[in-house]
JSON list of C-alpha atoms in Angstrom, two decimals:
[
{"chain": "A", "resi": 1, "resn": "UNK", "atom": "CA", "xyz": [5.47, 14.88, -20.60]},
{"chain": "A", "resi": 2, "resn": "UNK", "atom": "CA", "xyz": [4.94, 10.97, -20.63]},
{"chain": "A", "resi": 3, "resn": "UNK", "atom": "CA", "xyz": [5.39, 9.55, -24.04]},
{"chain": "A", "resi": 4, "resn": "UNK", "atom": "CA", "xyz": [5.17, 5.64, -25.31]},
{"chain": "A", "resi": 5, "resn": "UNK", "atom": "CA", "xyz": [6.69, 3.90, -27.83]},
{"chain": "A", "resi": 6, "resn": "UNK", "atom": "CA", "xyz": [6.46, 0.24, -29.07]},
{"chain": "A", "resi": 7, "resn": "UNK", "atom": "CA", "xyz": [8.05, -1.28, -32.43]},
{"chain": "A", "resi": 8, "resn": "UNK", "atom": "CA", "xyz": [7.83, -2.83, -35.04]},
{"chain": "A", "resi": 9, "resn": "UNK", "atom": "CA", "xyz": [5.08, -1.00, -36.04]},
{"chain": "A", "resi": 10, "resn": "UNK", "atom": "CA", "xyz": [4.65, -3.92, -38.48]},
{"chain": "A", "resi": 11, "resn": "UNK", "atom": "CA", "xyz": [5.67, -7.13, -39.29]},
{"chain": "A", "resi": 12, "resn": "UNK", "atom": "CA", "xyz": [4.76, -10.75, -41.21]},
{"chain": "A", "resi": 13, "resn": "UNK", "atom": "CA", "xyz": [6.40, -13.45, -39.78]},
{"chain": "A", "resi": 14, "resn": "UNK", "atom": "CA", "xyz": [5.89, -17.11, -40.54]},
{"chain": "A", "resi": 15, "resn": "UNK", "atom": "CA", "xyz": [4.49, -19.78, -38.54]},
{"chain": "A", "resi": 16, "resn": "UNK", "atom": "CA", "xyz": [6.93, -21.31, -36.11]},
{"chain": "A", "resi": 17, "resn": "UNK", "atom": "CA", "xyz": [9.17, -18.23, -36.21]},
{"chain": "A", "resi": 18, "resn": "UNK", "atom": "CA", "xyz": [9.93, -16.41, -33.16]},
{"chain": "A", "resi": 19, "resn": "UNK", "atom": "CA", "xyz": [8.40, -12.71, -31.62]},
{"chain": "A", "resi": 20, "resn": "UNK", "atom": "CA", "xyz": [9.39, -9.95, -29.91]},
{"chain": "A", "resi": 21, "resn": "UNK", "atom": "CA", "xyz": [7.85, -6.60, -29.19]},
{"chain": "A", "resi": 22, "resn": "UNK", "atom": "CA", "xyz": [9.35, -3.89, -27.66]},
{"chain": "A", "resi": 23, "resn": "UNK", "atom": "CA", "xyz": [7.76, -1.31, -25.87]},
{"chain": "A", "resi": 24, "resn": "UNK", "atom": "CA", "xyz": [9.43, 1.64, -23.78]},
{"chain": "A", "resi": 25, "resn": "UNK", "atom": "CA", "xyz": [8.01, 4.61, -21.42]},
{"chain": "A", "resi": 26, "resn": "UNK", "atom": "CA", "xyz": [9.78, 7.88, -21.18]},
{"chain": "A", "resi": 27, "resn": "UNK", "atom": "CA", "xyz": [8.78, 10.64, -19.25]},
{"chain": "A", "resi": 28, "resn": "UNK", "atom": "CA", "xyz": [7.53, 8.55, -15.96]},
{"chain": "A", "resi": 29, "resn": "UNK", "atom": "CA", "xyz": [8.84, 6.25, -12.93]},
{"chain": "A", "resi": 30, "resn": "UNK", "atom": "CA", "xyz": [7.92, 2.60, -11.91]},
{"chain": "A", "resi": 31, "resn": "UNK", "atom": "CA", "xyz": [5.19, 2.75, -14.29]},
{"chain": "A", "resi": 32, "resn": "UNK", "atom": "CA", "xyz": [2.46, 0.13, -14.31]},
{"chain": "A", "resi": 33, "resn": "UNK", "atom": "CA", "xyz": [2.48, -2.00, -17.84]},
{"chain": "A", "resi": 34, "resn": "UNK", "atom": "CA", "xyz": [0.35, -3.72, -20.30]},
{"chain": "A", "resi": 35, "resn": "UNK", "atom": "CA", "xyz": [0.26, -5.69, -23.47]},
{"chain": "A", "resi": 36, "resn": "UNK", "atom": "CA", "xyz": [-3.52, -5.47, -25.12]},
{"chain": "A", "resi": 37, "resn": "UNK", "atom": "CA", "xyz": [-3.93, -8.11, -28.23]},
{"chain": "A", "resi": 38, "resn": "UNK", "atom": "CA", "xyz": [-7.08, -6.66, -30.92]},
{"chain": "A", "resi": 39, "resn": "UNK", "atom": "CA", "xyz": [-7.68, -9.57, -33.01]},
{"chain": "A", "resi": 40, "resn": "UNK", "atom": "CA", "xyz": [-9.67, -8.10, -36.80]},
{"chain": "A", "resi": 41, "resn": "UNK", "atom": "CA", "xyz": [-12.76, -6.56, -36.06]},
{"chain": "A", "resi": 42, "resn": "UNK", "atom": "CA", "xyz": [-12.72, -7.58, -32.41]},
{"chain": "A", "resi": 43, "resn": "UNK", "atom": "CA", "xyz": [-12.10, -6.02, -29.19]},
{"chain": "A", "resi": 44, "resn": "UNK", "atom": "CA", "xyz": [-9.47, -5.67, -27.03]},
{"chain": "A", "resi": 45, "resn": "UNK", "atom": "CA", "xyz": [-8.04, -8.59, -25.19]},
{"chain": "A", "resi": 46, "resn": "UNK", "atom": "CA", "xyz": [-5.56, -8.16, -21.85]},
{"chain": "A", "resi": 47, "resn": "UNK", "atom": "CA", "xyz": [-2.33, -10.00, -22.10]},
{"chain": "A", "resi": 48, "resn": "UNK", "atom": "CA", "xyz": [-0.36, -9.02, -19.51]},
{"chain": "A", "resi": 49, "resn": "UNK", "atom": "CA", "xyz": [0.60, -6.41, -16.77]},
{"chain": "A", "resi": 50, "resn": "UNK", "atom": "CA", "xyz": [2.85, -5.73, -14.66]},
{"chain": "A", "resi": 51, "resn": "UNK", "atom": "CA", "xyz": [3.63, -2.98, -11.71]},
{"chain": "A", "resi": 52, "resn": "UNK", "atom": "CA", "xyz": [7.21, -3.50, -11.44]},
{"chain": "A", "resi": 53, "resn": "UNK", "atom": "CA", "xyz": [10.80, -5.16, -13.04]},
{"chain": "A", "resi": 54, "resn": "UNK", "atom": "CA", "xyz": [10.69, -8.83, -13.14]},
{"chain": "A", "resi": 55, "resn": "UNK", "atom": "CA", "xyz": [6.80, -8.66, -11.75]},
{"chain": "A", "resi": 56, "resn": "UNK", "atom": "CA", "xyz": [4.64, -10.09, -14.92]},
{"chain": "A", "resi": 57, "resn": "UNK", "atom": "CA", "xyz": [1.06, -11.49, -14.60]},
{"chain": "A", "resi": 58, "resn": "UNK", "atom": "CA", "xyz": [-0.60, -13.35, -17.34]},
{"chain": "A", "resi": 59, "resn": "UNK", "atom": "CA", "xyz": [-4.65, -12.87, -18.01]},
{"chain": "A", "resi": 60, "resn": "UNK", "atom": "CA", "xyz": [-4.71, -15.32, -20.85]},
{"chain": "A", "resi": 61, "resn": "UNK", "atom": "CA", "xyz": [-3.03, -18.97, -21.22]},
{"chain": "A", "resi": 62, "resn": "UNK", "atom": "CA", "xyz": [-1.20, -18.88, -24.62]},
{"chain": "A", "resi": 63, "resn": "UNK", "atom": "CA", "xyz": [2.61, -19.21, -26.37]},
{"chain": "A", "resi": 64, "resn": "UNK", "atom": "CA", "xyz": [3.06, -15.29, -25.60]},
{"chain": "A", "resi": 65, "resn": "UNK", "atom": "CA", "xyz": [5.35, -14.16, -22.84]},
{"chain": "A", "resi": 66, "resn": "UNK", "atom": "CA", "xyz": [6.26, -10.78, -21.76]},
{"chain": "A", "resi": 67, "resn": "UNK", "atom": "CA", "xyz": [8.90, -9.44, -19.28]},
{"chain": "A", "resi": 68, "resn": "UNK", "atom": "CA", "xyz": [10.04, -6.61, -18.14]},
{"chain": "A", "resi": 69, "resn": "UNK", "atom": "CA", "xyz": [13.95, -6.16, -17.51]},
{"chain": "A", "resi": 70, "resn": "UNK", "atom": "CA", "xyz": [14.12, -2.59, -16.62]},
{"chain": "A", "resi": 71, "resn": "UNK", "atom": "CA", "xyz": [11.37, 0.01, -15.27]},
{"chain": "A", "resi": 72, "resn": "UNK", "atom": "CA", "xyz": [10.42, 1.25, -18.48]},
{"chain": "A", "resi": 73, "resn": "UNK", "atom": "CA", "xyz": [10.45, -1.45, -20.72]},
{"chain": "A", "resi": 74, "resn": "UNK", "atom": "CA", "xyz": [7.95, -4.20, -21.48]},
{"chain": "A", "resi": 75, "resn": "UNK", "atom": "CA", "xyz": [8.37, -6.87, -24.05]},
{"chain": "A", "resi": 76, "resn": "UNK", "atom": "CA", "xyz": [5.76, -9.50, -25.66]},
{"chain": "A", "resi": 77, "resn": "UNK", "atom": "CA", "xyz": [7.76, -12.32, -26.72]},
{"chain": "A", "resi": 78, "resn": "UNK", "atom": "CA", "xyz": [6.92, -15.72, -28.34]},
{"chain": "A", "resi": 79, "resn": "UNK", "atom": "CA", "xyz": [9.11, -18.75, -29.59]},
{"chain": "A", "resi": 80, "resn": "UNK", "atom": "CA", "xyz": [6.92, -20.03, -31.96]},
{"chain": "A", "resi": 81, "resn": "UNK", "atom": "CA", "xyz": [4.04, -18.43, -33.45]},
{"chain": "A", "resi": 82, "resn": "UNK", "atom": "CA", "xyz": [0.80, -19.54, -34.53]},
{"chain": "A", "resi": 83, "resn": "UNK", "atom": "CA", "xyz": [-1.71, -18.51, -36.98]},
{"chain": "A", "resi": 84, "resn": "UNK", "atom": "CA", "xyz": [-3.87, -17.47, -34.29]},
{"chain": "A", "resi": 85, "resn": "UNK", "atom": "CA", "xyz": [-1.16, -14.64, -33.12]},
{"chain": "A", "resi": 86, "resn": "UNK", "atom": "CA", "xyz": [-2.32, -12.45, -35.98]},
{"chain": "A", "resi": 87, "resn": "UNK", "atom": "CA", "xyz": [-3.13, -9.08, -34.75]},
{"chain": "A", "resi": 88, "resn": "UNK", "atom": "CA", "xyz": [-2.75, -5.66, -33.56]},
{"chain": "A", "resi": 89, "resn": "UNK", "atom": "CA", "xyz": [-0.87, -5.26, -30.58]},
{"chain": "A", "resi": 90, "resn": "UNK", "atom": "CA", "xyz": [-0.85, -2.97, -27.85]},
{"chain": "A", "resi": 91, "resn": "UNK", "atom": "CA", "xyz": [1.22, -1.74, -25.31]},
{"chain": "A", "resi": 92, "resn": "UNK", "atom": "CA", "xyz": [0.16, 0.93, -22.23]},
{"chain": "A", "resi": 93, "resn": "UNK", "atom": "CA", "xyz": [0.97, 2.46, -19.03]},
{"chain": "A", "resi": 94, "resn": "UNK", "atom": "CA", "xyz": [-0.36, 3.89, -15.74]},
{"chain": "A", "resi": 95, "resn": "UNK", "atom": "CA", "xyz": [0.45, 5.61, -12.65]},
{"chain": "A", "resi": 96, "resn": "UNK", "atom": "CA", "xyz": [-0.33, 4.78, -9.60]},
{"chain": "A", "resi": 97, "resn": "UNK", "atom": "CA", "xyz": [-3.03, 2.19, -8.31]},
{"chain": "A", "resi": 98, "resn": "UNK", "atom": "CA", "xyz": [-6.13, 2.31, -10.49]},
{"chain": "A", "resi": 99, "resn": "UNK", "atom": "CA", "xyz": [-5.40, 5.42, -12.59]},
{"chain": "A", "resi": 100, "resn": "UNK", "atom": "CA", "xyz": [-5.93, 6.45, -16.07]},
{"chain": "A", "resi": 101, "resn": "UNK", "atom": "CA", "xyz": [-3.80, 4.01, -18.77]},
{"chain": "A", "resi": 102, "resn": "UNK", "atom": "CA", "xyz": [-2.94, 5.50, -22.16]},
{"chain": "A", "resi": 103, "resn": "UNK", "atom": "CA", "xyz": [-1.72, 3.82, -25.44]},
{"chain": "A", "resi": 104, "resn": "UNK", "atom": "CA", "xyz": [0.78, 3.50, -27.50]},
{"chain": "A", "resi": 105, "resn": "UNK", "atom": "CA", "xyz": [0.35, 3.49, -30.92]},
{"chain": "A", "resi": 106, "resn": "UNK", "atom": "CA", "xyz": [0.09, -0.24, -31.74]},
{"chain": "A", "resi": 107, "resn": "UNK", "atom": "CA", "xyz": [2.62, -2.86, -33.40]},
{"chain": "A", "resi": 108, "resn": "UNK", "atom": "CA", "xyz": [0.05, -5.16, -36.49]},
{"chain": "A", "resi": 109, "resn": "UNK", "atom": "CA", "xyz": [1.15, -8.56, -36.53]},
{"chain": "A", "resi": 110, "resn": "UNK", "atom": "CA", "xyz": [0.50, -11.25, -39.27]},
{"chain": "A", "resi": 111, "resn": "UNK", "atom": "CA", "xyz": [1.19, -14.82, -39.25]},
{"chain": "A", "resi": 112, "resn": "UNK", "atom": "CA", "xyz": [1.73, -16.40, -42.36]},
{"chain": "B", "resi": 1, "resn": "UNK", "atom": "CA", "xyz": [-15.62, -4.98, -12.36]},
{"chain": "B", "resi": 2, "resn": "UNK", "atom": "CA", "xyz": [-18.70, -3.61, -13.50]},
{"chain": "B", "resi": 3, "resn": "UNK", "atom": "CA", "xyz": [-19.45, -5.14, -16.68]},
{"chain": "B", "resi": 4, "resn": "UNK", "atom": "CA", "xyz": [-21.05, -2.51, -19.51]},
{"chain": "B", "resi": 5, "resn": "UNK", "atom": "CA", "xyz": [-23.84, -2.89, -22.36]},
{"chain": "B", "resi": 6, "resn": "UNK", "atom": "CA", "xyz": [-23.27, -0.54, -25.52]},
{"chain": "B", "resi": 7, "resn": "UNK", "atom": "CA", "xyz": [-24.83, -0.57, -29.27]},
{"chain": "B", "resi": 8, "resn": "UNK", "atom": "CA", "xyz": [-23.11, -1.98, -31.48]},
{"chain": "B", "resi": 9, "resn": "UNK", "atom": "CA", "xyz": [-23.26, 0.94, -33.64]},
{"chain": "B", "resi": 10, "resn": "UNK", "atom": "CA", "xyz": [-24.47, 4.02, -34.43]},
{"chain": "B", "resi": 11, "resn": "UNK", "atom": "CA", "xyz": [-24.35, 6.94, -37.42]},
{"chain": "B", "resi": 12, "resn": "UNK", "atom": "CA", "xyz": [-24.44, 10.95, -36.16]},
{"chain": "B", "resi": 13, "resn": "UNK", "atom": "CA", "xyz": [-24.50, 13.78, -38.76]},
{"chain": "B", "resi": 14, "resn": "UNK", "atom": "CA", "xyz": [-21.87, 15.65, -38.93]},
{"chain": "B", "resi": 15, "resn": "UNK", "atom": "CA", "xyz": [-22.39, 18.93, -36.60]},
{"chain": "B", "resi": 16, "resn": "UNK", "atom": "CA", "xyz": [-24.74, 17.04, -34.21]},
{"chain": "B", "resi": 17, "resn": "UNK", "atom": "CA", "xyz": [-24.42, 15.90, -31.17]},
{"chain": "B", "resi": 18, "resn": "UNK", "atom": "CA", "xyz": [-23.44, 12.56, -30.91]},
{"chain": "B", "resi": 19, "resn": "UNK", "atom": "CA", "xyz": [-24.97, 10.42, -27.69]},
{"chain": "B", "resi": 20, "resn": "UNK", "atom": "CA", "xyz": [-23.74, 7.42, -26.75]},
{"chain": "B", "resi": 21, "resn": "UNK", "atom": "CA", "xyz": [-25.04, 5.18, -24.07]},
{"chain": "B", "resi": 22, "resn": "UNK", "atom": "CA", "xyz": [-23.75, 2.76, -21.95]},
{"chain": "B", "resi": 23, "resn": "UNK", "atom": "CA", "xyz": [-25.55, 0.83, -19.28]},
{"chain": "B", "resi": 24, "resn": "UNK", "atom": "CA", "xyz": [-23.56, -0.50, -16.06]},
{"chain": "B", "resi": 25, "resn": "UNK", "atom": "CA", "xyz": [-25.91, -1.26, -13.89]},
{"chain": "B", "resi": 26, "resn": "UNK", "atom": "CA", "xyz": [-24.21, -3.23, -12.03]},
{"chain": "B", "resi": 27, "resn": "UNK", "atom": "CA", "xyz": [-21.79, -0.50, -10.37]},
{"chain": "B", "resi": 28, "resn": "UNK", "atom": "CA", "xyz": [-20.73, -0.69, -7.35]},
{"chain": "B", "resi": 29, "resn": "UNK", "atom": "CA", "xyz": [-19.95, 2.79, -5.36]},
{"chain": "B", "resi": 30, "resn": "UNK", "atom": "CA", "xyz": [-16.06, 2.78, -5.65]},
{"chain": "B", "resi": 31, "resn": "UNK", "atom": "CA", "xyz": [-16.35, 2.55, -9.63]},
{"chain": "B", "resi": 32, "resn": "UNK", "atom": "CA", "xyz": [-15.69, 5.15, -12.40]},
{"chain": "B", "resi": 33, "resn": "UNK", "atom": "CA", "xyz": [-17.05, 4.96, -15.40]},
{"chain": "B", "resi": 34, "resn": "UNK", "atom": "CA", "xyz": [-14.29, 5.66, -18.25]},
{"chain": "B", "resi": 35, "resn": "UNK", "atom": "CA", "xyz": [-14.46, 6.72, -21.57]},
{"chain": "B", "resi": 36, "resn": "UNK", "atom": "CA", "xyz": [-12.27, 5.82, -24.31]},
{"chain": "B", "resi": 37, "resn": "UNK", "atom": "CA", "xyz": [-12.52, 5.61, -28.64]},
{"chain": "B", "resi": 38, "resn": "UNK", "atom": "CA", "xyz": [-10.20, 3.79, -31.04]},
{"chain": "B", "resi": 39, "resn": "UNK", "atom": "CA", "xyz": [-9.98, 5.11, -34.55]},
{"chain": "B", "resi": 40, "resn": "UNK", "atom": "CA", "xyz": [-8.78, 2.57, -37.11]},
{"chain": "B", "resi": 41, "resn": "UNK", "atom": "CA", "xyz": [-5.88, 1.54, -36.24]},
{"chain": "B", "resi": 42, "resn": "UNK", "atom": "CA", "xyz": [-4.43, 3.38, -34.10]},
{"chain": "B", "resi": 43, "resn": "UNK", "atom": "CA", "xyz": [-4.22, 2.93, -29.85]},
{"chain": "B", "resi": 44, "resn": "UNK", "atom": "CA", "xyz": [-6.97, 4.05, -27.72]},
{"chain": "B", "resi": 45, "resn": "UNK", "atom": "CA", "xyz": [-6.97, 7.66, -26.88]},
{"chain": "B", "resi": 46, "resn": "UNK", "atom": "CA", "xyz": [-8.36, 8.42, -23.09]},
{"chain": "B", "resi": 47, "resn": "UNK", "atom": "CA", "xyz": [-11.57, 10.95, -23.12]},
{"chain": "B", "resi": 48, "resn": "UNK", "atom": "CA", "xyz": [-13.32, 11.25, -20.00]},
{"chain": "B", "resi": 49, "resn": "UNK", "atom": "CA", "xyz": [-14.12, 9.62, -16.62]},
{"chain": "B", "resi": 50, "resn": "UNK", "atom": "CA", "xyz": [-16.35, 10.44, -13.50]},
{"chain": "B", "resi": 51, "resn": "UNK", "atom": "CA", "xyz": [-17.55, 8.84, -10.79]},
{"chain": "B", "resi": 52, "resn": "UNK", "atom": "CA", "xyz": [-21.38, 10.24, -10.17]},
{"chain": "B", "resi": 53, "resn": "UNK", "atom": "CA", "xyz": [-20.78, 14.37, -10.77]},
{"chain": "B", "resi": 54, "resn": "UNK", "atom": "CA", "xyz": [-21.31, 14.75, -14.90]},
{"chain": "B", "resi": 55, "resn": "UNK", "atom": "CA", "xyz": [-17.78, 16.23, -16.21]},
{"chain": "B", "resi": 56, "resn": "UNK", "atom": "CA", "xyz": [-16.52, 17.87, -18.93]},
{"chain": "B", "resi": 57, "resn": "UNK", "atom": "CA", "xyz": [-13.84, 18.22, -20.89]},
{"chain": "B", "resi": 58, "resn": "UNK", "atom": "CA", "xyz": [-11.98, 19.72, -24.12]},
{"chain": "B", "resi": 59, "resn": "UNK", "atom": "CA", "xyz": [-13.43, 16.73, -25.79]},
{"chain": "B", "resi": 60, "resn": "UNK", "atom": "CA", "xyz": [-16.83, 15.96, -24.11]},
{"chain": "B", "resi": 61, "resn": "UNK", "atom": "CA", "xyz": [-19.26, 15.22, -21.62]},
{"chain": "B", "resi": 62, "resn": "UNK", "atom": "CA", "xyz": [-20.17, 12.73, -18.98]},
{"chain": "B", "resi": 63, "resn": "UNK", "atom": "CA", "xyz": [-23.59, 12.42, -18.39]},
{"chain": "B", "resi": 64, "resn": "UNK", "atom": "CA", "xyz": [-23.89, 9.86, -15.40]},
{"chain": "B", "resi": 65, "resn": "UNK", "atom": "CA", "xyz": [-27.78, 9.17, -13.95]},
{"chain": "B", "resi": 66, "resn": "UNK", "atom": "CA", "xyz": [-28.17, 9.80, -10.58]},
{"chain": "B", "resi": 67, "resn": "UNK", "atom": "CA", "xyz": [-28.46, 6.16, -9.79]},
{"chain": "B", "resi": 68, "resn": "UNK", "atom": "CA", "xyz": [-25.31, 5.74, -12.00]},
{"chain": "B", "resi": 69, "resn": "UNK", "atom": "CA", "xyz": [-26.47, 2.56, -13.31]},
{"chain": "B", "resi": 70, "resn": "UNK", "atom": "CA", "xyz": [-25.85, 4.67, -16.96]},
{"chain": "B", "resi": 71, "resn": "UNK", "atom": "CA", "xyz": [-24.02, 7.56, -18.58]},
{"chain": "B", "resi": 72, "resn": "UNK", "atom": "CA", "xyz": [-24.19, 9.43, -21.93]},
{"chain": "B", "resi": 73, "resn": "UNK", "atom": "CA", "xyz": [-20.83, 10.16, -22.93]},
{"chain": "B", "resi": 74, "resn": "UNK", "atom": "CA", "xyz": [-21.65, 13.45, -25.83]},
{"chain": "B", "resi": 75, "resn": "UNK", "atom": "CA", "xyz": [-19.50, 14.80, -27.87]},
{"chain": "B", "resi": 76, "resn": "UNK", "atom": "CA", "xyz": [-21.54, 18.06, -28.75]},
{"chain": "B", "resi": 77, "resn": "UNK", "atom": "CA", "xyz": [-20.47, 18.89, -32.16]},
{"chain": "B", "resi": 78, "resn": "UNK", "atom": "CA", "xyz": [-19.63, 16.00, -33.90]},
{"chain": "B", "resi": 79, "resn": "UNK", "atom": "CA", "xyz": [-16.68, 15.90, -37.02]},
{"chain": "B", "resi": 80, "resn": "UNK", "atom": "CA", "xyz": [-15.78, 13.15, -39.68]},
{"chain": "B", "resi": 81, "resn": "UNK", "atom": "CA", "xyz": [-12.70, 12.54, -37.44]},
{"chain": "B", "resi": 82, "resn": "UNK", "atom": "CA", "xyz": [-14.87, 11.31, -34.81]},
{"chain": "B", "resi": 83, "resn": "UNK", "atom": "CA", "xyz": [-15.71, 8.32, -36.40]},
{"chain": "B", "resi": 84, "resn": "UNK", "atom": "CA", "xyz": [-14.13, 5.75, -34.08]},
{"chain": "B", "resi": 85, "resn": "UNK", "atom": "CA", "xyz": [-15.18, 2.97, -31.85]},
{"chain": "B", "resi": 86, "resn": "UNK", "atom": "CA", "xyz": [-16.10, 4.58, -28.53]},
{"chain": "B", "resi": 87, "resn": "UNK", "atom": "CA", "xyz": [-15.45, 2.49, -25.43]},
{"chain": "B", "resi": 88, "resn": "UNK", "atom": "CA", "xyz": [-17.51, 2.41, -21.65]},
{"chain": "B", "resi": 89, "resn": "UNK", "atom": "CA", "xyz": [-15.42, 0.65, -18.94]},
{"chain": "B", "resi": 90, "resn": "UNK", "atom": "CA", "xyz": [-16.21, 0.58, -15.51]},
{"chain": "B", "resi": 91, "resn": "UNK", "atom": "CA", "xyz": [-13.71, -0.10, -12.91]},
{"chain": "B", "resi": 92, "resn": "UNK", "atom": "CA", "xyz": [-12.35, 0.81, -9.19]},
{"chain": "B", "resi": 93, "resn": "UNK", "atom": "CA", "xyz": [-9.89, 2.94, -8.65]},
{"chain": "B", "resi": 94, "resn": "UNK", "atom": "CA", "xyz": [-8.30, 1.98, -5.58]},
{"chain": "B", "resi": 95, "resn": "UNK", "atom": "CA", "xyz": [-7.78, -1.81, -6.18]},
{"chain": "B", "resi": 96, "resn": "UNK", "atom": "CA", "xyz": [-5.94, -3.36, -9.33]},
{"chain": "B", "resi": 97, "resn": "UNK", "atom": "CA", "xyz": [-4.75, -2.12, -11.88]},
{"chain": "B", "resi": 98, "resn": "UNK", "atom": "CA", "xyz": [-6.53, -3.88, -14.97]},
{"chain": "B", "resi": 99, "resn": "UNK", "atom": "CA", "xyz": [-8.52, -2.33, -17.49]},
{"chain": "B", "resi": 100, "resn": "UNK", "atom": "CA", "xyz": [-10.81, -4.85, -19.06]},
{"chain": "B", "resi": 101, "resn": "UNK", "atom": "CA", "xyz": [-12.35, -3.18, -22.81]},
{"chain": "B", "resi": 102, "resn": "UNK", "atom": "CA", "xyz": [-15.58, -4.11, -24.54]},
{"chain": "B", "resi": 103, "resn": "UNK", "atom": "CA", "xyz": [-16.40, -4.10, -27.74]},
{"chain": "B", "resi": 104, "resn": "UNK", "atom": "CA", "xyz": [-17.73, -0.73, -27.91]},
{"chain": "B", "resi": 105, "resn": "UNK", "atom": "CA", "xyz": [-20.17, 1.39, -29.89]},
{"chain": "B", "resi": 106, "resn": "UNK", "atom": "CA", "xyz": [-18.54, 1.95, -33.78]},
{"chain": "B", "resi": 107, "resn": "UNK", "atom": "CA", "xyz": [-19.59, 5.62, -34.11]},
{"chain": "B", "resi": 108, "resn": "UNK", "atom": "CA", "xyz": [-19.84, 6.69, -37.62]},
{"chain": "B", "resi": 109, "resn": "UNK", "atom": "CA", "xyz": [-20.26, 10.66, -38.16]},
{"chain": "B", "resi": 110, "resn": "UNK", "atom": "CA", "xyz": [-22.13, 11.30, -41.90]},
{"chain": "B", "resi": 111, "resn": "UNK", "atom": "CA", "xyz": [-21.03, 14.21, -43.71]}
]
């Protein structure tokens, strides 16, 4: 069966200071990819996708990257982080055009 | 895609049914309506989708009107553990690949 992973499940970092999230698919081929930011008590935002290695597209202008060096592995980067970064983060996956897209289990984030 | 109306919130005793709405009534025939529900957190979890059939599953129903401008998602016996925040998305299938969420309805089942 398909599982997902992402990590750190938590960390604080301080303004300025760099990011990266790792997420990784097992289980699947030439997944499609996502990164999902829920800032507190809101809902959840679309970062980025992508269908393929190398193949990234952004929803939302802001100092987050993500890329994707091998089929099964997505990663939210930034080089600086703001205040504003704070929040849970999400990666997921899906089949196939239009199909069903499942979670992982989230990675919190706080800026201080 | 579609874009979706839900409450805000709403409470359920435990046992009941819970019903939760969701108005879309600006589907298009190629879209599914999809279910999913976020407990605190943790990642989404998948329940249900249709496109204009109801459907059922292990973990509820999908009520869809005939002019599928709404659906009902129910979850006929309702627990504590279903207190999450339940989320309607409509979307196609056989373009894209995006799923854009909501804010949702916060269910919250009272013991």
């Amino acid at each position: 069966s398909q599982t997902i992973h992402q990590w750190p499940a938590t960390l604080v970092q301080p303004v300025g200071s760099p990011l990266s999230l790792e997420c990784t698919v097992e289980g699947t081929s030439n997944p499609n990819l996502y990164w999902y930011r829920q800032a507190a008590g809101r809902g959840l935002q679309l970062l980025f996708y992508s269908v393929g290695i190398g193949q990234i597209s952004s929803e939302v202008p802001q100092n987050l990257s993500a890329s994707r060096p091998q089929d099964r592995q997505f990663i939210l980067s930034s080089k600086k982080l703001l205040l504003s970064d704070s929040g849970f983060y999400l990666c997921a996956w899906s089949v196939g055009i239009g199909n069903t897209i499942y979670f992982g289990e989230g990675s919190w984030l706080t800026v201080v | 895609d579609a874009k979706t109306t839900q409450p805000t919130s709403m409470d359920c005793a435990e046992g009941r049914a819970a019903n939760l709405p969701c108005n879309h009534s600006t589907i298009s025939g190629n879209e599914y309506v999809y279910w999913y529900r976020q407990i605190h957190s943790q990642g989404p979890q998948y329940i249900i989708h249709g496109l204009k059939n109801n459907e059922t599953n292990e973990m509820a129903s999908l009520i869809i009107t005939e002019d599928r401008k709404s659906s009902t998602l129910i979850l006929p016996h309702a627990t504590l553990r279903d207190t999450a925040v339940y989320y309607c998305i409509v979307r196609k299938r056989d373009t894209g690949n995006q799923f854009y969420f909501g804010t949702g309805t916060s269910l919250t089942v009272i013991p």
